Coordinates of C-alpha atoms in Angstrom, one line a residue:
M250 CA 78.6 74.9 270.4
P251 CA 75.7 72.4 270.3
Q252 CA 72.6 73.7 272.0
G253 CA 70.6 71.3 274.1
Y254 CA 70.5 67.7 272.9
E255 CA 69.5 68.3 269.3
L256 CA 72.9 67.5 267.9
T257 CA 74.3 70.6 266.1
S258 CA 71.1 72.5 265.5
Q259 CA 69.9 75.5 267.4
P260 CA 67.2 75.0 270.0
L261 CA 63.7 75.1 268.4
L262 CA 62.3 77.5 271.0
T263 CA 64.8 79.9 272.5
T264 CA 64.9 83.1 274.5
E265 CA 66.0 86.3 272.8
H266 CA 69.5 85.2 273.6
A267 CA 71.2 81.8 273.1
V268 CA 70.2 79.1 275.5
S269 CA 73.0 78.4 278.0
D270 CA 73.9 74.8 278.1
T271 CA 74.4 74.8 281.8
W272 CA 74.5 71.9 284.3
M273 CA 71.2 73.0 285.8
R274 CA 69.6 72.8 282.3
R275 CA 71.1 69.4 281.7
I276 CA 69.7 68.2 285.1
K277 CA 66.3 69.5 284.2
I278 CA 66.4 67.7 280.9
G279 CA 67.4 64.5 282.7
L280 CA 64.6 64.8 285.2
T281 CA 62.1 65.6 282.4
Y282 CA 63.4 62.5 280.6
L283 CA 62.5 60.4 283.7
L284 CA 59.1 62.0 283.8
F285 CA 58.5 61.0 280.2
L286 CA 59.7 57.4 281.0
N287 CA 56.7 57.3 283.4
I288 CA 54.3 59.0 281.0
F289 CA 55.2 56.7 278.2
G290 CA 55.2 53.6 280.4
T291 CA 58.7 52.8 279.1
L292 CA 59.9 50.7 282.1
I293 CA 56.7 48.6 282.1
K294 CA 58.0 46.9 279.0
S295 CA 61.5 46.2 280.4
P296 CA 63.2 43.6 282.6
V297 CA 62.5 45.7 285.7
T298 CA 58.7 45.8 285.3
L299 CA 57.8 44.7 288.9
Y300 CA 60.4 47.0 290.5
Y301 CA 59.2 49.9 288.4
L302 CA 55.5 49.4 289.4
I303 CA 56.4 49.2 293.1
Y304 CA 58.9 52.0 293.2
G305 CA 58.0 54.1 290.2
G306 CA 54.6 53.5 288.6
Y307 CA 52.3 53.6 291.6
P308 CA 54.3 56.3 293.5
F309 CA 54.0 58.5 290.4
L310 CA 50.2 58.1 290.5
F311 CA 50.1 59.2 294.1
L312 CA 52.4 62.1 293.2
Y313 CA 50.0 63.3 290.4
L314 CA 47.0 62.8 292.7
G315 CA 48.6 64.6 295.7
F316 CA 50.0 67.4 293.6
T317 CA 46.6 67.9 291.9
F318 CA 44.8 68.0 295.3
L319 CA 47.1 70.7 296.6
Y320 CA 46.9 72.6 293.4
V321 CA 43.1 72.6 293.4
V322 CA 43.0 73.7 297.1
D323 CA 45.5 76.5 296.4
K324 CA 43.6 77.7 293.3
V325 CA 40.1 77.6 294.9
L326 CA 40.6 78.3 298.5
S327 CA 43.8 80.5 298.6
K328 CA 43.7 82.4 295.4
G329 CA 40.0 82.1 294.5
S330 CA 40.9 81.8 290.8
G331 CA 39.4 79.5 288.2
F332 CA 40.9 76.9 285.9
T333 CA 41.9 77.0 282.3
P334 CA 39.7 75.2 279.7
Y335 CA 42.5 72.5 279.5
E336 CA 42.4 71.9 283.3
F337 CA 38.7 71.9 283.4
I338 CA 38.4 69.3 280.6
I339 CA 41.0 67.0 282.3
F340 CA 39.1 67.1 285.6
F341 CA 35.8 66.5 283.9
I342 CA 37.0 63.5 282.0
L343 CA 38.6 61.9 285.1
T344 CA 35.5 62.5 287.2
Y345 CA 33.2 61.1 284.5
I346 CA 35.3 58.0 284.0
M347 CA 35.5 57.2 287.7
L348 CA 31.7 57.6 288.2
Q349 CA 31.0 55.6 285.1
A350 CA 33.3 52.8 286.1
G351 CA 31.7 52.5 289.5
F352 CA 28.0 52.7 288.7
V353 CA 27.9 50.9 285.3
T354 CA 29.5 47.7 286.6
N355 CA 27.3 47.9 289.7
Y356 CA 24.2 48.1 287.5
Y357 CA 25.2 45.3 285.0
F358 CA 27.3 43.0 287.1
G359 CA 26.5 43.8 290.8
Q360 CA 30.1 44.8 291.4
P361 CA 30.5 47.3 294.4
V362 CA 30.8 50.9 293.2
M363 CA 34.2 51.4 294.9
L364 CA 35.7 48.3 293.3
G365 CA 34.5 49.5 289.9
M366 CA 36.2 52.9 290.5
S367 CA 39.3 51.2 291.8
A368 CA 39.5 49.1 288.5
E369 CA 40.1 52.4 286.6
K370 CA 42.8 53.8 289.0
S371 CA 45.3 53.9 286.1
W372 CA 43.2 56.9 284.8
L373 CA 44.8 59.0 287.6
A374 CA 47.7 59.2 285.2
I375 CA 45.7 61.7 283.2
L376 CA 46.7 64.2 285.9
S377 CA 50.3 64.0 284.6
G378 CA 49.1 66.6 282.0
I379 CA 48.1 69.0 284.8
F380 CA 51.6 68.5 286.3
V381 CA 53.4 69.2 283.0
F382 CA 51.2 72.3 282.4
Y383 CA 52.0 73.6 285.9
L384 CA 55.7 73.1 285.4
L385 CA 55.5 75.2 282.2
K386 CA 53.3 77.9 283.6
T387 CA 55.6 78.4 286.6
R388 CA 58.7 78.4 284.4
I389 CA 60.2 75.4 286.3
L390 CA 60.5 74.0 282.8
D391 CA 60.4 75.7 279.4
L392 CA 59.5 74.4 276.0
T393 CA 63.2 73.9 275.0
I394 CA 63.7 71.5 277.9
I395 CA 60.5 69.6 277.0
R396 CA 61.6 69.4 273.4
D397 CA 65.2 68.3 274.2
A398 CA 64.0 65.7 276.7
L399 CA 61.7 64.1 274.1
I400 CA 64.4 64.0 271.5
F401 CA 66.9 62.7 274.1
T402 CA 64.4 59.9 274.9
A403 CA 64.6 58.6 271.4
W404 CA 68.4 58.9 271.0
F405 CA 69.1 57.5 274.5
N406 CA 66.7 54.6 274.5
T407 CA 67.3 53.2 270.9
P408 CA 70.9 52.0 271.5
F409 CA 69.7 50.0 274.6
Y410 CA 66.9 48.5 272.6
L411 CA 69.3 47.5 269.7
L412 CA 71.8 46.1 272.2
M413 CA 69.3 43.9 273.9
I414 CA 67.9 42.7 270.5
L415 CA 71.4 41.8 269.4
A416 CA 72.7 40.3 272.7
L417 CA 69.7 38.5 274.2
N418 CA 67.4 35.8 273.2
P419 CA 63.8 36.9 273.6
N420 CA 62.5 33.3 274.0
Q421 CA 64.0 33.1 277.5
F422 CA 61.8 36.1 278.5
Q423 CA 58.6 34.6 277.1
G424 CA 55.6 35.6 279.2
T425 CA 56.9 39.0 280.3
L426 CA 55.5 42.3 279.2
F427 CA 58.5 43.3 277.0
V428 CA 58.4 40.1 274.9
Y429 CA 55.7 39.4 272.3
C430 CA 55.5 36.0 270.6
N431 CA 53.9 35.8 267.1
Q432 CA 54.8 33.3 264.5
V433 CA 53.8 35.5 261.7
K434 CA 56.3 38.1 262.9
G435 CA 59.0 35.5 263.2
G436 CA 58.5 34.1 266.7
C437 CA 59.2 35.9 269.9
Q438 CA 60.6 39.4 269.8
F439 CA 61.2 42.2 272.2
E440 CA 58.5 44.8 272.4
F441 CA 59.8 48.0 273.9
D442 CA 58.1 51.4 274.3
I443 CA 58.5 53.4 271.1
F444 CA 56.5 56.6 271.8
G445 CA 59.7 58.6 272.0
L446 CA 60.8 57.2 268.7
E447 CA 57.4 58.0 267.1
F448 CA 57.8 61.6 268.2
A449 CA 61.3 61.8 266.9
T450 CA 60.2 60.3 263.5
I451 CA 57.5 63.0 263.1
Y452 CA 59.8 65.8 264.4
Y453 CA 62.7 65.1 262.2
F454 CA 60.4 64.6 259.2
I455 CA 59.1 68.1 259.7
R456 CA 62.6 69.5 260.2
F457 CA 63.7 67.8 256.9
L458 CA 60.8 69.2 254.9
R459 CA 61.1 72.7 256.4
T460 CA 64.9 72.9 256.1
T461 CA 65.7 70.4 253.3
R462 CA 68.8 69.3 255.3
W463 CA 69.4 65.7 254.6
K464 CA 70.7 64.8 258.0
Y465 CA 67.2 65.2 259.3
A466 CA 66.0 62.8 256.6
V467 CA 68.6 60.3 257.8
F468 CA 67.4 60.7 261.4
F469 CA 63.7 60.2 260.6
V470 CA 64.4 57.2 258.3
F471 CA 66.5 55.7 261.1
F472 CA 63.7 55.9 263.7
F473 CA 61.0 54.9 261.2
S474 CA 63.0 51.9 260.1
Y475 CA 63.2 50.7 263.6
I476 CA 59.5 51.0 264.1
F477 CA 58.6 49.3 260.7
F478 CA 61.2 46.6 260.4
I479 CA 62.1 45.8 264.1
N480 CA 59.1 46.7 266.2
Q481 CA 56.7 45.7 263.4
K482 CA 53.6 47.3 264.8
R483 CA 51.2 47.5 261.8
G484 CA 48.9 50.1 263.3
T485 CA 51.8 52.3 264.4
S486 CA 53.5 52.1 261.0
V487 CA 50.3 52.9 259.0
A488 CA 49.4 55.8 261.4
L489 CA 52.9 57.3 261.1
L490 CA 52.9 57.1 257.3
G491 CA 49.4 58.7 257.3
T492 CA 50.4 61.5 259.6
M493 CA 53.6 62.3 257.7
G494 CA 51.7 62.1 254.5
L495 CA 49.1 64.6 255.8
Y496 CA 51.9 67.1 256.8
F497 CA 53.6 66.5 253.5
L498 CA 50.4 67.4 251.5
I499 CA 49.5 70.5 253.7
Y500 CA 52.9 72.1 254.0
T501 CA 54.8 71.4 250.8
N502 CA 54.4 73.0 247.3
I503 CA 53.7 71.0 244.2
E504 CA 57.4 70.8 243.1
K505 CA 58.4 69.3 246.4
I506 CA 55.5 66.9 246.4
I507 CA 56.5 65.6 243.0
F508 CA 60.2 65.4 243.8
Y509 CA 59.8 63.7 247.2
T510 CA 57.1 61.4 246.1
V511 CA 59.2 60.0 243.2
T512 CA 62.2 59.8 245.6
F513 CA 60.2 58.0 248.2
F514 CA 58.7 55.6 245.7
L515 CA 62.1 54.7 244.2
G516 CA 63.6 54.3 247.7
I517 CA 60.8 51.9 248.6
V518 CA 61.2 49.9 245.4
G519 CA 65.0 49.8 245.9
G520 CA 64.7 48.8 249.6
V521 CA 62.2 46.1 249.0
G522 CA 64.2 44.8 246.1
L523 CA 67.4 44.6 248.2
L524 CA 65.5 42.9 251.0
E525 CA 64.1 40.4 248.6
L526 CA 67.6 39.5 247.5
V527 CA 69.2 39.4 251.0
R528 CA 66.3 38.4 253.3
P529 CA 63.2 37.4 251.3
D530 CA 61.7 36.0 254.5
I531 CA 61.3 39.5 255.9
V532 CA 59.4 40.7 252.9
A533 CA 57.1 37.7 253.0
R534 CA 56.5 38.2 256.7
I535 CA 55.6 41.8 256.3
V536 CA 53.2 41.0 253.4
Q537 CA 51.6 38.3 255.5
M538 CA 51.2 40.7 258.4
Y539 CA 49.3 43.3 256.4
T540 CA 47.2 40.6 254.6
D541 CA 46.1 39.4 258.0
V542 CA 44.8 42.9 258.8
L543 CA 42.6 42.9 255.8
L544 CA 41.3 39.4 256.7
V545 CA 40.5 40.5 260.3
L546 CA 38.5 43.5 258.9
E547 CA 36.5 41.0 256.8
G548 CA 35.9 38.9 259.9
K549 CA 37.8 35.9 258.6
A550 CA 40.2 33.6 260.5
T551 CA 43.9 34.2 259.7
G552 CA 45.7 31.5 261.5
E553 CA 47.6 34.2 263.4
A554 CA 46.8 34.0 267.1
S555 CA 46.6 37.7 267.8
A556 CA 44.5 38.5 264.8
D557 CA 42.1 35.6 265.4
A558 CA 41.8 36.7 269.1
R559 CA 40.6 40.1 268.0
I560 CA 37.8 38.4 266.0
R561 CA 36.7 36.4 269.1
E562 CA 36.9 39.6 271.3
S563 CA 34.8 41.5 268.9
N564 CA 32.2 38.7 269.1
T565 CA 32.3 39.1 272.9
V566 CA 31.5 42.8 272.6
F567 CA 28.4 42.3 270.5
K568 CA 27.3 39.5 272.9
Y569 CA 27.3 41.8 275.8
F570 CA 25.7 44.6 273.8
N571 CA 22.8 42.2 273.4
L572 CA 22.8 41.1 277.0
H573 CA 22.9 44.6 278.4
P574 CA 20.6 46.9 276.4
G575 CA 21.9 50.5 276.5
S576 CA 25.5 49.4 277.2
W577 CA 26.5 50.5 273.8
F578 CA 25.8 54.1 275.0
F579 CA 26.8 53.9 278.6
G580 CA 29.4 51.1 278.4
N581 CA 29.9 47.9 280.4
G582 CA 32.6 49.2 282.6
K583 CA 35.6 47.2 283.9
I584 CA 35.6 44.2 286.2
N585 CA 38.0 44.5 289.1
N586 CA 40.6 41.7 289.5
N587 CA 39.7 41.4 293.1
W588 CA 35.9 40.9 292.6
Q589 CA 34.7 37.3 292.4
S590 CA 36.5 35.5 289.6
G591 CA 37.7 38.7 288.0
P592 CA 37.4 39.8 284.3
H593 CA 38.6 36.5 282.9
G594 CA 35.9 34.6 284.9
E595 CA 33.3 36.8 283.3
F596 CA 34.6 37.4 279.8
G597 CA 37.2 34.8 279.2
H598 CA 40.2 35.9 277.2
F599 CA 39.2 39.5 276.6
Y600 CA 41.2 42.7 276.6
A601 CA 39.2 45.8 275.4
S602 CA 42.4 47.6 274.3
D603 CA 43.0 44.7 271.7
I604 CA 40.1 45.9 269.6
G605 CA 40.7 49.6 269.7
M606 CA 37.7 51.9 269.5
L607 CA 35.3 49.0 269.6
G608 CA 36.8 48.1 272.9
V609 CA 36.4 51.7 274.0
V610 CA 32.7 51.7 273.2
F611 CA 32.4 48.3 275.0
Q612 CA 34.0 49.6 278.2
F613 CA 33.0 53.3 278.2
G614 CA 30.1 53.5 275.8
V615 CA 29.5 56.1 273.1
L616 CA 29.0 58.7 275.7
G617 CA 32.3 57.9 277.3
L618 CA 34.0 58.0 273.9
L619 CA 32.7 61.5 273.3
V620 CA 33.8 62.6 276.8
G621 CA 37.3 61.3 276.3
L622 CA 37.6 63.0 272.9
M623 CA 36.8 66.4 274.4
Q624 CA 40.5 67.1 274.9
Y625 CA 41.1 66.7 271.1
W626 CA 38.3 69.2 270.5
L627 CA 40.3 71.6 272.6
V628 CA 43.4 71.0 270.4
F629 CA 41.3 71.9 267.3
R630 CA 39.8 74.9 268.9
T631 CA 43.1 76.4 270.2
H632 CA 45.0 75.6 267.0
R633 CA 42.4 77.7 265.0
K634 CA 42.9 80.6 267.4
L635 CA 46.7 80.4 267.6
S636 CA 48.7 83.0 265.7
R637 CA 50.8 82.1 262.7
F638 CA 53.9 83.0 264.6
Y639 CA 53.4 79.9 266.8
R640 CA 51.8 77.6 264.3
K641 CA 54.8 77.7 262.0
D642 CA 57.1 76.7 264.8
Y643 CA 59.0 73.3 264.4
F644 CA 58.3 72.0 267.9
Y645 CA 54.7 73.2 267.9
Q646 CA 54.1 71.3 264.6
G647 CA 55.9 68.3 266.0
V648 CA 53.6 68.2 269.0
L649 CA 50.4 68.9 266.9
F650 CA 51.2 66.1 264.4
F651 CA 52.1 63.7 267.2
I652 CA 48.7 64.3 268.6
I653 CA 47.1 63.7 265.2
F654 CA 49.2 60.5 264.9
F655 CA 48.1 59.4 268.4
I656 CA 44.4 59.9 267.4
V657 CA 44.8 57.8 264.2
R658 CA 46.8 55.2 266.1
G659 CA 44.0 55.1 268.7
I660 CA 41.6 53.6 266.2
P661 CA 43.1 50.1 266.4
S662 CA 44.7 50.6 269.9
G663 CA 42.2 52.6 271.9
G664 CA 44.5 55.6 272.2
N665 CA 43.9 57.8 275.2
F666 CA 41.4 55.4 276.8
F667 CA 43.9 52.7 277.9
D668 CA 47.2 52.8 279.8
P669 CA 49.5 54.6 279.1
G670 CA 47.5 56.5 276.5
M671 CA 45.6 58.7 279.0
A672 CA 48.9 60.1 280.3
I673 CA 50.4 60.6 276.9
A674 CA 47.4 62.4 275.4
S675 CA 46.9 64.7 278.4
S676 CA 50.6 65.6 278.6
F677 CA 51.0 66.4 274.9
I678 CA 47.8 68.3 274.9
A679 CA 49.1 70.3 277.9
I680 CA 52.2 71.2 275.9
H681 CA 50.0 72.1 272.9
Y682 CA 47.7 74.2 275.0
F683 CA 50.7 76.0 276.6
F684 CA 51.4 77.7 273.2
Y685 CA 48.0 79.2 273.3
Y686 CA 48.4 80.1 277.0
M687 CA 51.5 82.1 276.1
Q688 CA 49.5 83.9 273.5
L689 CA 46.7 84.7 276.0
H690 CA 49.2 86.0 278.6
P691 CA 51.9 88.1 276.8
S692 CA 52.4 90.2 279.9
R693 CA 53.9 87.2 281.7
N694 CA 56.8 87.4 279.2
Y695 CA 57.2 83.7 278.4
K696 CA 60.3 83.5 276.2
Y697 CA 59.9 81.8 272.9
F698 CA 61.6 84.0 270.2
N699 CA 63.6 82.2 267.6
R700 CA 65.7 84.3 265.3
Q701 CA 67.2 81.4 263.3
Q702 CA 63.8 79.9 262.5
Q703 CA 62.4 83.2 261.3
L704 CA 65.4 83.6 259.0
L705 CA 64.8 80.1 257.6
D706 CA 61.1 80.8 257.0

């Protein structure tokens, strides 16, 4: 019988006995799926954006904040116990960001401190990681449920995305958050959340290399093809290829490296050749997209609106670095929409997230960048201390390499510094840290044993 929602394969992390596919477990997977819809910001890029923000997005922020307040009170006042390094780092990052947002904009622009802090209210979503970690610690959820919910996210969302792409004209939704218009990419197109698909791509790639079962190759190619050919996010595609390439080089022997490299190269040549015969416009468009990236890096105009906008936004950054000495270190902060003429009145067309890490330094400074990256230092530190028993686990490797992918992707996008990145990073790092937490607390008897995987390895 299929276990969980991973088609016909056994659950990645199981108890010493088979996982029972009960209705309660299915309900938990469904609720965890809804939690990840919020963490990924999936419904922000959908036809129900406004309703989601009113009835889902903001209520979830208050849920995370209210839960964290009660959790801290219980830990400090009732139990008198301390926090884990993960929890401490998340609290420290949130506290720093809020104080920086308030005082920096007050110093440079005269904006009231509370308005500056309010402008960064989306950072409360970082507390979603505390929530996920608590659910795991208290056994409300286990790692098999988290894993199955993530895989379910990819398989459940993709058919809806494809159906909307085939049945609806994106031009009629121009100006909404789930439609993006770019002539280089062929005009207007739907822009759905693909974080679940990104995780599935990495996870199935790992399963394929570890088991050499070709069904996993089909799965990972399916999800990557959607990202590369339909979503057409250049930074995402390059980051995914780089992440999978890193795993490939680290965890495969020389025979596999040669075989799969030749197979991949021949597949790419064959696929491009077929596209050139059937739809040469797609090949030309993809070549143009990546050529524009090189031109932007050289500071040249491309004729593509989004690429040229990034050049102008970069110029704005250096303009304010000159106007505000020291802002490169402490940041310029974020102007609240409700203060004077708002950010557009001060900066014009400017979105810090458009220019990735340069935008992070503009808004938070080098100091803020280092503070925000502390959680990745924790990943590095705990990974080194983790036993091989955990480190060779499929799901653990999927989570670890998704975090690596998210770091690389953050170079052009800002990663964990902009919405919904702060929630995604903190939640996946919570899952990663829980593996180490299990190792630290063997007496709590968290179940993780996987007989089938040990036989395979």
